[in-house]
Coordinates of C-alpha atoms and ligand atoms in Angstrom, one line a residue:
Chain A
M1 CA 46.5 108.4 87.4
V2 CA 49.1 106.4 87.8
E3 CA 52.2 106.4 86.1
T4 CA 53.0 104.1 83.7
P5 CA 56.2 103.0 84.5
T6 CA 59.6 103.6 82.0
A7 CA 60.9 100.0 80.8
A8 CA 64.3 99.8 82.8
E9 CA 61.3 101.0 86.0
G10 CA 59.4 97.9 85.0
L11 CA 62.1 95.5 85.2
A12 CA 63.8 97.1 88.6
I13 CA 60.3 96.2 89.7
L14 CA 59.6 92.5 88.4
R15 CA 63.1 91.9 90.0
T16 CA 62.8 93.4 93.0
M17 CA 59.1 91.0 93.4
W18 CA 60.5 88.1 91.6
R19 CA 63.8 88.1 94.3
I20 CA 61.4 88.0 97.3
R21 CA 59.2 84.9 95.6
L22 CA 61.8 83.2 94.3
F23 CA 63.7 83.6 98.1
E24 CA 60.4 82.6 99.7
E25 CA 60.5 79.5 97.5
A26 CA 63.7 78.7 98.4
V27 CA 63.0 78.7 102.3
E28 CA 59.8 77.1 101.3
D29 CA 62.1 74.7 100.7
L30 CA 64.9 74.3 102.7
Y31 CA 62.3 74.5 105.5
G32 CA 60.2 72.0 104.8
R33 CA 63.6 70.0 104.0
G34 CA 63.6 70.5 108.2
M35 CA 67.2 72.4 107.1
M36 CA 65.2 75.9 108.7
H37 CA 64.4 75.9 112.0
G38 CA 61.6 77.7 114.0
T39 CA 59.1 79.7 112.6
M40 CA 59.1 81.2 108.9
H41 CA 55.9 83.6 107.9
L42 CA 55.9 83.3 103.6
S43 CA 54.6 86.5 101.8
I44 CA 53.8 84.5 98.9
G45 CA 51.4 86.6 96.9
E46 CA 51.8 89.9 98.6
E47 CA 54.8 90.6 97.0
A48 CA 53.5 93.4 95.2
V49 CA 53.2 95.6 98.9
P50 CA 56.2 95.9 100.3
T51 CA 58.3 96.6 96.2
G52 CA 55.5 99.2 95.1
A53 CA 55.6 101.0 98.8
C54 CA 59.4 101.1 98.7
L55 CA 59.9 102.0 96.2
A56 CA 58.8 105.8 96.9
L57 CA 61.9 106.2 99.4
K58 CA 65.1 107.7 99.6
D59 CA 68.3 106.6 101.0
G60 CA 67.8 107.4 105.4
D61 CA 64.3 106.7 105.1
Q62 CA 63.6 103.0 107.5
I63 CA 60.7 101.0 107.7
T64 CA 59.5 99.3 110.5
S65 CA 58.8 95.4 109.0
T66 CA 56.3 92.7 110.8
H67 CA 56.4 88.7 111.9
R68 CA 55.9 88.3 108.0
G69 CA 59.1 90.4 106.8
H70 CA 61.2 88.6 103.6
G71 CA 59.4 90.8 101.1
H72 CA 59.7 94.0 103.7
C73 CA 64.3 93.4 103.6
I74 CA 64.4 92.4 100.4
A75 CA 62.5 95.3 98.4
K76 CA 64.3 97.6 101.5
G77 CA 67.9 97.0 100.1
A78 CA 69.4 93.8 102.2
D79 CA 71.3 91.0 100.6
L80 CA 69.8 88.2 99.8
G81 CA 73.0 86.2 100.7
R82 CA 72.7 87.6 104.2
S83 CA 69.0 87.3 105.1
M84 CA 68.7 83.5 103.4
A85 CA 72.3 83.3 105.7
E86 CA 70.5 84.7 109.5
L87 CA 67.2 82.3 108.7
L88 CA 69.7 79.1 108.2
A89 CA 71.1 80.5 111.8
K90 CA 74.4 81.5 110.3
D91 CA 77.3 83.5 111.6
N92 CA 77.1 85.8 108.7
G93 CA 73.3 86.3 108.5
Y94 CA 72.0 89.5 109.2
C95 CA 71.9 88.9 113.0
R96 CA 74.2 86.8 113.3
G97 CA 72.0 84.0 113.8
R98 CA 70.5 85.1 117.2
G99 CA 67.8 86.3 115.4
G100 CA 66.3 84.5 112.4
S101 CA 63.0 85.2 110.8
M102 CA 61.4 87.3 113.0
H103 CA 63.6 89.8 114.4
I104 CA 65.5 90.1 110.7
A105 CA 66.9 93.7 110.2
D106 CA 69.4 96.0 108.3
V107 CA 69.6 98.8 109.9
A108 CA 72.1 99.7 107.6
T109 CA 69.5 99.9 105.0
G110 CA 67.4 101.3 107.5
N111 CA 65.6 98.5 108.2
L112 CA 65.2 98.3 111.8
G113 CA 63.6 95.2 112.0
A114 CA 61.5 93.0 112.1
N115 CA 59.1 91.7 114.5
G116 CA 57.9 89.1 116.9
I117 CA 55.6 90.9 118.8
V118 CA 51.8 92.0 116.3
G119 CA 51.8 95.8 116.3
G120 CA 54.8 96.3 118.1
G121 CA 56.7 97.8 115.3
L122 CA 53.9 100.8 115.1
P123 CA 54.7 103.1 118.0
I124 CA 59.1 102.4 117.5
A125 CA 57.5 104.1 113.9
A126 CA 56.5 106.9 115.2
G127 CA 59.7 107.3 117.4
A128 CA 61.4 106.7 114.2
G129 CA 59.3 109.3 112.6
L130 CA 59.8 112.1 115.9
S131 CA 63.7 111.6 115.2
N132 CA 63.6 112.1 112.2
K133 CA 61.9 115.7 113.0
L134 CA 64.0 115.8 115.7
R135 CA 67.2 115.7 113.9
G136 CA 65.9 117.9 111.6
V137 CA 66.1 115.3 108.4
D138 CA 63.5 115.1 105.8
N139 CA 63.8 111.2 106.2
V140 CA 60.5 109.0 106.6
C141 CA 60.0 106.0 108.0
L142 CA 57.5 103.6 106.5
C143 CA 55.8 100.8 109.4
F144 CA 54.5 98.2 107.7
H145 CA 52.3 96.5 109.8
G146 CA 49.6 93.6 109.2
D147 CA 45.8 93.7 109.2
G148 CA 45.9 91.9 112.9
S149 CA 47.7 94.4 114.6
V150 CA 44.8 97.3 114.3
G151 CA 43.3 95.2 117.1
E152 CA 46.1 96.2 119.7
G153 CA 46.3 98.9 121.6
A154 CA 49.6 100.3 120.0
W155 CA 48.0 100.5 117.0
H156 CA 46.2 102.9 118.0
E157 CA 48.4 104.5 121.1
A158 CA 51.5 105.3 117.5
L159 CA 48.6 107.3 115.5
T160 CA 47.5 109.2 118.2
L161 CA 51.7 110.4 118.1
A162 CA 52.1 110.4 115.1
S163 CA 49.5 112.2 114.4
M164 CA 49.0 114.0 117.0
W165 CA 52.8 115.4 116.4
D166 CA 52.9 115.4 112.4
L167 CA 55.5 112.7 112.5
P168 CA 57.0 111.7 109.1
V169 CA 55.6 107.7 109.2
V170 CA 53.4 106.5 106.9
F171 CA 51.4 103.3 108.2
V172 CA 50.8 100.3 105.3
C173 CA 49.0 98.2 106.2
E174 CA 48.7 94.9 104.9
N175 CA 44.9 93.6 105.0
N176 CA 45.4 90.5 103.5
Q177 CA 42.0 89.7 105.1
Y178 CA 43.2 87.2 108.0
G179 CA 45.1 87.3 111.4
M180 CA 46.0 83.5 111.5
S181 CA 42.1 82.5 111.6
M182 CA 40.8 85.4 112.5
P183 CA 39.3 87.5 109.0
S184 CA 39.6 91.1 109.5
K185 CA 35.8 91.4 107.5
K186 CA 35.0 90.2 111.7
A187 CA 37.3 92.0 113.1
F188 CA 37.0 95.7 112.4
K189 CA 33.2 96.3 112.1
V190 CA 34.0 98.8 109.3
E191 CA 33.4 99.5 105.5
N192 CA 37.7 99.8 104.8
I193 CA 40.5 99.3 107.7
S194 CA 41.7 102.3 106.5
D195 CA 37.8 104.3 107.8
K196 CA 40.7 104.3 110.8
A197 CA 42.0 107.0 109.6
A198 CA 39.6 109.8 109.8
G199 CA 39.3 109.0 113.4
F200 CA 43.1 110.5 113.9
G201 CA 42.2 112.9 111.6
I202 CA 45.1 111.6 109.2
P203 CA 44.6 110.6 105.5
G204 CA 43.5 107.1 105.3
E205 CA 43.5 104.9 101.5
T206 CA 42.6 101.8 100.1
V207 CA 44.6 100.8 96.9
D208 CA 45.0 97.4 95.7
G209 CA 47.9 95.6 97.0
N210 CA 47.9 93.5 94.6
D211 CA 48.7 96.0 91.6
V212 CA 52.3 97.5 92.6
L213 CA 52.3 100.8 90.8
A214 CA 48.9 101.6 92.5
V215 CA 50.8 101.0 96.2
R216 CA 53.5 102.8 94.5
E217 CA 51.8 106.1 94.0
A218 CA 50.2 105.9 97.2
V219 CA 52.5 105.3 99.5
Q220 CA 54.0 107.9 97.3
R221 CA 52.0 110.6 97.8
A222 CA 52.3 110.0 101.7
V223 CA 55.6 110.0 101.8
D224 CA 56.1 113.3 99.7
R225 CA 53.3 114.8 102.1
A226 CA 55.5 113.3 104.9
R227 CA 58.4 115.3 104.0
R228 CA 56.7 118.3 103.1
G229 CA 55.8 118.0 107.3
E230 CA 52.2 117.7 107.3
G231 CA 52.4 114.1 109.3
P232 CA 52.0 111.5 109.0
S233 CA 48.9 109.3 106.2
F234 CA 47.7 105.2 106.8
I235 CA 47.5 103.6 103.0
E236 CA 45.8 99.7 103.5
A237 CA 47.1 97.6 100.8
L238 CA 44.2 95.1 100.1
T239 CA 46.2 91.6 99.2
Y240 CA 46.5 87.7 99.7
R241 CA 48.9 85.1 100.7
W242 CA 49.1 82.4 98.7
R243 CA 51.1 79.9 101.0
G244 CA 52.6 79.8 104.7
A245 CA 49.3 80.4 105.5
L246 CA 47.4 78.6 108.6
E247 CA 43.7 79.4 108.0
V248 CA 41.5 77.3 108.3
G249 CA 37.3 77.1 107.1
Q250 CA 37.9 80.3 104.7
E251 CA 35.6 82.0 103.2
P252 CA 37.1 82.9 99.6
L253 CA 37.0 86.9 98.7
P254 CA 38.2 89.1 96.7
H255 CA 41.2 89.2 96.3
Q256 CA 42.2 85.4 97.1
G257 CA 42.2 84.5 93.2
R258 CA 44.6 87.5 92.2
D259 CA 48.0 86.9 91.9
P260 CA 50.3 90.3 91.7
G261 CA 51.6 89.8 88.4
L262 CA 54.2 87.2 88.6
A263 CA 53.6 84.1 86.1
R264 CA 52.9 80.9 88.1
P265 CA 50.8 80.6 91.6
R266 CA 50.2 77.9 93.7
P267 CA 47.2 78.6 95.8
H268 CA 48.2 77.0 99.4
R269 CA 45.9 74.5 100.4
A270 CA 43.8 75.2 103.4
M271 CA 45.3 73.8 105.9
G272 CA 43.4 71.6 108.8
R273 CA 43.7 71.3 112.1
R274 CA 45.7 68.6 112.8
D275 CA 48.4 70.3 110.3
A276 CA 47.9 73.7 112.5
R277 CA 49.2 71.6 115.4
H278 CA 51.3 69.2 113.0
R279 CA 53.9 73.0 111.9
A280 CA 53.7 74.0 116.3
C281 CA 52.6 77.8 115.4
H282 CA 51.5 79.4 111.9
P283 CA 54.1 79.3 109.9
Chain B
M1 CA 45.8 51.2 141.7
T2 CA 43.6 53.1 139.9
A3 CA 43.1 52.3 136.2
T4 CA 45.5 55.1 134.1
R5 CA 45.1 56.0 130.8
T6 CA 48.3 57.1 128.8
M7 CA 47.1 61.6 127.3
T8 CA 49.4 63.8 125.9
Y9 CA 49.6 67.1 128.3
A10 CA 47.8 69.4 125.7
E11 CA 44.9 66.8 125.8
A12 CA 44.5 67.3 129.6
I13 CA 44.7 70.3 129.5
R14 CA 41.4 70.5 127.6
E15 CA 39.7 67.9 129.0
A16 CA 40.6 69.2 131.9
M17 CA 38.6 72.4 130.7
F18 CA 36.0 70.5 128.6
Q19 CA 34.9 69.0 132.4
A20 CA 34.9 72.1 133.9
M21 CA 33.2 74.0 131.4
T22 CA 30.1 71.1 131.5
A23 CA 30.1 71.4 134.9
D24 CA 29.5 75.1 135.5
P25 CA 27.9 77.5 132.9
R26 CA 30.0 81.0 134.7
V27 CA 33.1 79.1 133.0
F28 CA 34.0 79.7 128.7
L29 CA 37.7 80.4 127.5
M30 CA 38.1 83.0 125.4
G31 CA 41.8 84.1 123.3
E32 CA 43.4 84.2 119.8
D33 CA 43.0 81.4 117.6
V34 CA 41.4 78.8 120.4
G35 CA 38.1 78.9 117.6
I36 CA 38.1 76.9 115.0
Y37 CA 41.7 76.9 114.8
G38 CA 41.8 75.1 117.8
G39 CA 44.5 76.6 119.4
A40 CA 47.7 77.6 118.2
F41 CA 48.9 74.8 119.8
G42 CA 46.1 72.7 119.8
V43 CA 44.8 73.2 122.7
T44 CA 42.2 73.6 122.4
N45 CA 41.1 71.5 119.7
D46 CA 37.4 70.5 118.8
L47 CA 36.3 72.1 121.6
Y48 CA 34.6 75.3 120.4
E49 CA 32.6 72.1 118.6
K50 CA 31.4 70.7 121.3
L51 CA 30.6 74.2 124.0
G52 CA 30.2 76.6 120.7
T53 CA 31.7 79.5 120.6
D54 CA 29.7 81.5 123.1
R55 CA 31.5 79.1 125.4
I56 CA 35.4 78.9 123.3
R57 CA 35.5 82.9 121.6
D58 CA 38.0 83.3 119.2
T59 CA 39.0 87.1 119.8
T60 CA 41.1 89.9 117.3
I61 CA 45.0 90.6 118.8
S62 CA 44.8 92.5 121.5
E63 CA 45.7 90.9 124.6
L64 CA 45.0 93.7 127.3
G65 CA 41.9 94.1 126.3
I66 CA 41.1 90.2 125.9
M67 CA 43.3 90.3 130.1
G68 CA 40.8 93.1 131.6
A69 CA 37.2 91.7 129.2
G70 CA 38.4 88.8 131.6
V71 CA 38.7 91.0 134.5
G72 CA 35.4 92.6 133.9
A73 CA 33.4 89.6 133.4
A74 CA 35.3 87.7 136.9
L75 CA 34.1 90.4 138.7
T76 CA 30.6 89.8 137.7
G77 CA 29.8 86.5 138.4
M78 CA 31.4 84.6 135.5
R79 CA 34.8 82.8 136.3
P80 CA 36.5 83.1 132.7
I81 CA 39.7 81.5 131.9
V82 CA 41.7 83.8 129.7
E83 CA 44.7 82.1 127.1
I84 CA 47.6 83.9 126.5
Q85 CA 49.2 82.2 122.6
F86 CA 52.8 82.6 123.9
S87 CA 53.3 84.3 127.7
D88 CA 55.4 86.8 126.2
F89 CA 52.8 88.7 125.3
L90 CA 51.5 89.0 129.0
C91 CA 53.4 92.1 128.2
Q92 CA 50.8 93.4 126.0
A93 CA 48.0 92.4 129.1
M94 CA 50.4 93.6 131.5
D95 CA 48.0 96.2 133.1
Q96 CA 44.8 94.4 133.6
V97 CA 47.0 91.0 135.3
V98 CA 49.2 93.1 138.1
N99 CA 47.0 96.7 138.5
Q100 CA 43.5 95.6 137.8
A101 CA 43.4 91.7 138.7
A102 CA 46.0 91.3 141.7
K103 CA 44.6 94.7 143.5
L104 CA 40.8 95.4 142.8
H105 CA 39.9 92.3 145.8
F106 CA 41.8 93.4 148.5
M107 CA 41.8 97.7 146.7
V108 CA 37.9 97.3 147.5
G109 CA 37.9 95.6 150.2
G110 CA 37.5 92.7 149.6
Q111 CA 33.7 93.6 148.1
A112 CA 34.4 91.7 145.2
S113 CA 37.1 89.3 144.3
V114 CA 38.9 88.1 140.2
P115 CA 38.3 84.7 139.6
L116 CA 40.2 84.7 136.1
V117 CA 42.6 82.0 135.2
I118 CA 44.5 82.9 132.6
R119 CA 46.6 80.4 130.8
A120 CA 49.7 81.0 128.5
P121 CA 52.5 79.2 127.1
G122 CA 56.3 79.7 128.4
G123 CA 59.6 78.6 127.2
S124 CA 62.1 78.3 124.9
G125 CA 62.8 74.8 122.9
T126 CA 60.3 75.8 119.2
G127 CA 63.2 77.8 117.5
A128 CA 60.5 81.0 118.3
A129 CA 63.5 83.5 119.4
A130 CA 64.1 86.2 122.0
Q131 CA 59.8 86.8 121.4
H132 CA 58.5 84.1 121.6
S133 CA 60.8 81.9 124.5
Q134 CA 59.9 83.6 127.6
S135 CA 60.0 82.7 131.1
L136 CA 58.5 85.2 133.6
E137 CA 57.2 83.1 136.0
A138 CA 59.7 85.7 138.9
W139 CA 57.4 88.3 137.3
F140 CA 54.4 88.0 138.4
A141 CA 54.8 85.9 141.4
H142 CA 56.4 89.1 142.8
V143 CA 53.2 90.5 142.6
P144 CA 50.7 90.3 145.8
G145 CA 47.7 89.0 145.1
L146 CA 48.8 87.1 142.0
K147 CA 48.7 82.7 142.3
V148 CA 51.7 81.1 139.7
V149 CA 51.7 77.8 138.9
M150 CA 53.8 75.8 136.6
P151 CA 52.7 72.1 135.9
S152 CA 54.7 69.7 134.7
D153 CA 53.0 66.7 133.1
A154 CA 49.5 66.3 132.1
T155 CA 48.5 64.9 135.8
D156 CA 49.0 68.6 136.8
A157 CA 48.3 70.6 134.7
A158 CA 44.3 69.3 134.4
S159 CA 44.2 69.0 138.0
L160 CA 46.2 72.3 139.0
L161 CA 43.4 74.2 136.1
L162 CA 40.6 72.3 137.7
A163 CA 42.2 73.7 141.1
A164 CA 43.0 77.4 139.4
L165 CA 39.1 77.4 138.8
E166 CA 37.3 76.9 142.3
D167 CA 39.7 79.7 143.4
P168 CA 38.6 82.8 143.8
N169 CA 41.3 84.9 143.0
P170 CA 43.3 85.5 140.0
V171 CA 45.5 81.9 139.2
L172 CA 48.5 81.9 136.1
I173 CA 49.1 78.8 134.7
L174 CA 52.3 78.9 132.3
E175 CA 52.3 75.7 130.2
H176 CA 55.9 74.0 128.3
K177 CA 54.9 74.6 125.1
L178 CA 57.7 71.5 124.7
L179 CA 55.3 69.5 126.9
Y180 CA 51.7 70.0 124.8
K181 CA 52.9 67.2 122.7
Q182 CA 54.3 65.4 125.0
S183 CA 52.4 62.1 126.5
F184 CA 52.4 60.7 130.1
E185 CA 49.7 58.6 132.3
V186 CA 47.2 60.0 133.5
P187 CA 44.5 58.6 136.1
E188 CA 41.0 57.8 135.1
V189 CA 39.8 60.5 137.4
F190 CA 42.1 63.8 137.6
P191 CA 43.3 64.1 141.0
K192 CA 42.4 66.8 143.6
A193 CA 45.1 68.9 143.8
L194 CA 45.9 72.5 145.7
L195 CA 47.1 75.4 144.6
G196 CA 50.4 75.5 146.9
Q197 CA 50.9 72.0 147.4
G198 CA 54.8 70.9 146.2
R199 CA 55.6 66.8 145.0
I200 CA 58.6 64.6 145.3
V201 CA 59.0 63.7 142.2
R202 CA 61.3 60.7 142.8
E203 CA 63.1 60.5 146.9
G204 CA 66.9 60.2 146.8
T205 CA 69.6 60.8 149.7
D206 CA 72.6 62.5 149.0
L207 CA 70.9 65.1 146.7
T208 CA 68.0 67.7 146.0
I209 CA 67.0 69.0 143.5
V210 CA 64.0 71.1 142.6
A211 CA 62.5 72.5 139.5
T212 CA 59.7 74.0 137.7
S213 CA 57.8 72.5 134.1
I214 CA 60.1 71.4 130.7
E215 CA 63.1 71.6 133.7
V216 CA 61.4 68.9 136.1
Q217 CA 61.3 66.2 133.6
R218 CA 65.2 67.0 132.6
A219 CA 66.2 66.8 136.5
S220 CA 64.3 62.9 136.8
E221 CA 66.2 62.3 133.4
A222 CA 69.3 63.3 135.4
A223 CA 68.3 61.5 138.5
E224 CA 67.9 58.1 136.8
L225 CA 71.5 59.1 135.4
L226 CA 73.1 60.1 139.1
A227 CA 71.4 57.3 139.9
A228 CA 73.5 54.2 137.8
D229 CA 76.7 56.5 138.4
G230 CA 75.8 56.0 142.2
I231 CA 74.2 59.3 143.3
S232 CA 70.4 59.4 145.1
A233 CA 68.8 62.3 143.8
E234 CA 65.6 63.3 145.4
V235 CA 63.3 65.7 142.4
I236 CA 61.3 67.7 143.7
D237 CA 58.4 69.1 141.7
P238 CA 56.9 72.4 143.6
R239 CA 53.9 72.8 140.9
T240 CA 53.8 76.3 142.0
I241 CA 55.7 78.6 142.8
K242 CA 53.3 81.7 144.2
P243 CA 51.9 80.4 147.3
L244 CA 54.9 78.3 147.7
D245 CA 55.6 74.7 149.1
L246 CA 58.9 75.9 151.3
P247 CA 57.9 73.0 153.8
L248 CA 58.2 70.6 151.5
I249 CA 61.9 71.4 150.2
L250 CA 62.6 72.0 153.6
A251 CA 62.2 69.0 155.1
S252 CA 64.2 67.3 151.8
V253 CA 67.2 69.2 152.1
S254 CA 67.7 68.3 155.8
K255 CA 67.4 64.5 154.2
T256 CA 69.9 64.9 151.6
G257 CA 72.3 68.1 152.9
R258 CA 72.6 69.5 149.4
V259 CA 70.2 71.3 147.1
L260 CA 70.9 72.1 143.4
L261 CA 67.8 74.5 141.8
V262 CA 67.2 74.3 138.6
Q263 CA 64.8 76.1 136.0
E264 CA 65.0 77.6 132.7
A265 CA 64.6 81.3 133.8
V266 CA 67.3 83.7 134.1
K267 CA 69.5 83.2 137.6
F268 CA 69.3 86.9 138.6
N269 CA 66.3 88.0 140.3
G270 CA 65.0 84.7 139.3
F271 CA 62.2 82.4 142.0
M272 CA 64.9 80.4 142.6
S273 CA 66.4 82.6 144.3
E274 CA 63.8 83.0 146.4
V275 CA 64.1 78.8 147.1
A276 CA 67.3 79.2 147.9
A277 CA 66.6 82.5 150.7
G278 CA 64.2 80.9 151.9
I279 CA 66.2 77.3 152.9
A280 CA 69.2 79.9 154.1
E281 CA 66.7 81.7 155.9
S282 CA 65.5 78.7 157.5
P283 CA 66.8 76.0 160.7
A284 CA 67.4 73.7 157.2
F285 CA 70.8 76.2 156.4
G286 CA 72.1 74.3 159.5
D287 CA 71.7 71.0 158.1
L288 CA 73.9 71.7 154.7
Q289 CA 76.9 70.1 153.6
A290 CA 77.3 72.1 150.8
P291 CA 76.8 75.9 149.7
I292 CA 72.9 76.2 147.9
R293 CA 73.7 75.8 143.5
R294 CA 72.1 77.2 141.3
L295 CA 71.4 76.1 137.1
C296 CA 69.7 78.3 135.6
G297 CA 69.4 79.8 131.9
L298 CA 71.5 82.5 131.4
D299 CA 71.7 85.9 131.8
T300 CA 70.0 86.6 127.3
P301 CA 68.0 87.3 125.7
I302 CA 66.4 83.1 123.8
P303 CA 68.5 82.4 120.9
Y304 CA 67.2 81.6 117.4
S305 CA 70.2 79.6 116.4
P306 CA 68.8 75.9 117.7
Q307 CA 72.7 75.3 119.4
L308 CA 72.3 79.0 120.9
E309 CA 69.0 78.1 122.3
R310 CA 69.6 74.9 123.7
A311 CA 73.3 75.8 125.0
S312 CA 70.9 79.2 126.9
V313 CA 69.1 77.3 129.4
P314 CA 69.9 74.2 131.9
Q315 CA 69.9 70.8 129.8
V316 CA 70.7 67.2 130.9
A317 CA 73.7 67.0 131.0
D318 CA 74.0 70.3 132.8
I319 CA 72.4 68.4 135.5
V320 CA 74.0 65.2 135.8
R321 CA 77.5 67.7 135.7
E322 CA 76.7 70.1 138.5
A323 CA 74.4 67.2 140.9
T324 CA 78.1 65.7 140.4
A325 CA 79.9 68.7 141.3
L326 CA 78.1 69.3 144.3
V327 CA 78.3 66.1 145.5
K328 CA 81.6 65.3 144.7
E329 CA 83.2 68.4 145.4
W330 CA 81.6 68.7 149.1
Ligands
LIG401 C1 51.8 90.9 120.7 C2 50.9 89.2 119.5 N1 49.7 88.6 119.7 C3 49.3 87.4 118.8 C4 51.2 87.1 118.2 C5 50.9 85.7 117.2 N2 50.6 85.5 116.0 C6 52.2 85.8 115.8 S1 51.2 86.5 114.0 C7 49.4 86.7 114.0 C8 49.1 87.1 113.0 C9 49.0 88.7 113.0 O1 47.8 89.4 111.3 P1 48.7 90.2 111.1 O2 48.7 91.4 111.6 O3 47.3 90.1 109.9 O4 49.4 89.7 109.9 P2 49.7 88.1 108.9 O5 50.6 87.3 110.0 O6 48.5 87.9 108.1 O7 50.9 89.0 107.5 C10 49.5 85.9 115.4 C11 48.0 86.0 115.5 C12 52.2 87.5 118.3 N3 53.0 87.5 117.6 N4 52.4 89.1 118.7
LIG402 MG1 46.4 89.4 108.2

């Protein structure tokens, strides 16, 4: 049973989701006006996953993030001003303008960093979990990763180690149905990506990633288990990305029509190849 | 005079791949988003429509797997081209490149070879920051059994790709992402090229500038500015960094007596250190009137900030400054 939040909790949840949405809409606007450069991966439509997942964390817990990391960063408690400053390549940004969108990190709040390498964060999360264990603290590392990273060796190696050592790591797979142009249904011939968890002997579960309370509930269970020293879990959150997308020729998918509850979804247009080339690479 | 036409670097690569695939059924391409997406930089574009999904194969995000599949296919009679979306992701594929592809022919005593062509874009200048902007050519040139190619214009990109496809051993082609959209004059038919043959881009008498990839273009622009200042620079593009056309460079150095070596990659342990050593070990050393000078990327990951990014790799003004100092101070 998904627990109903109190009014105050509900407000806080909604506020976080809106902070992410509005932050990214501002990024999109600034990028469109040529004030930001490089690569900007937006997570508009996916806000419920980091918001719900980070609600299960306490001080000292860590996250590892991805190339699509603004939502993770904000949900973990980052300051919007310093985040935006980083994306604008300012010295007062989180990484002093050295990192940008793909490397934004806020180590003080336990955000070990976005990652430009698909799958790059998974073994790092295992290492953070190992460190928590060796240091004797009951902290947990939450590892956000995309469905695309499931194709990487790093994904399999990280799950292997985390499972063997019963590490306090929760792997949260944001399955937004595509890794760039590759549909996850085509890439992975299993019903659910979470089915793969069985191969590592760890619990695996698929949740509606657009339902912030369902995400919170599933991640909370996994985090509690990890804190008790019972080892890692794998949670697949089904979601969909509304904009900042470059997929072409995609079929409508079950989750395409839903927004996590923020009132004004503006579906991205399916971009053609010309747009893809124009944008240099997968913003 | 042969007839010429205008095409971009990306178009030339695409046309060369199309040409190779129509001529030889063993040639096919694998990579991330090379199909309907048309490639992250639009290099494959509509190739999959023309050649089908068997020849233009979309893969999962599995660089090690793709590279290994390329090695296995090459070992067994195919001529695969593996596209790695950014050369930085060669790190994921490293075992198959270094421990497998490069060594197999030797390790099995010549029973088999690995005619694998790897294409990957390198270089900075797009704001993609530290994990999407590296110039890693020296790593690969250090491995016996690998050839490393860095085309600096559309004709070379096509001709050297065709030459690589004829080579019985693995060839890594490091393209530059800033060149993809640039237009060049190219001949009607791509000329035959040899791996290991450099090119004099511009003749000159006062100093030799050896440059690779995007820096060839910057060196040529610098040579233009230097000419206006009365300095005649000869610009040499080795085109393949391994095997290296050292004789071409030595002859030029002997002629001009000064040499500036320019690369985007960091200086320490870089390819230009090898060129410098080659010159120092040769009789051309005796013809030098000034110390060998290297102008390279700074010893730093590529920063995100556009100003810092530009400042970390040699720009035209840097080349002009260094070349002028080399000529005027010696
Ligand atoms: C090792 C590696 N390979 C390829 C890429 C290029 N790339 C960046 S994002 C991306 C798609 C990732 O898909 P997914 O993990 O599902 O995340 P999403 O973008 O859907 O959030 C690709 C192929 C990369 N950054 N790193
Ligand atoms: Mg995805």
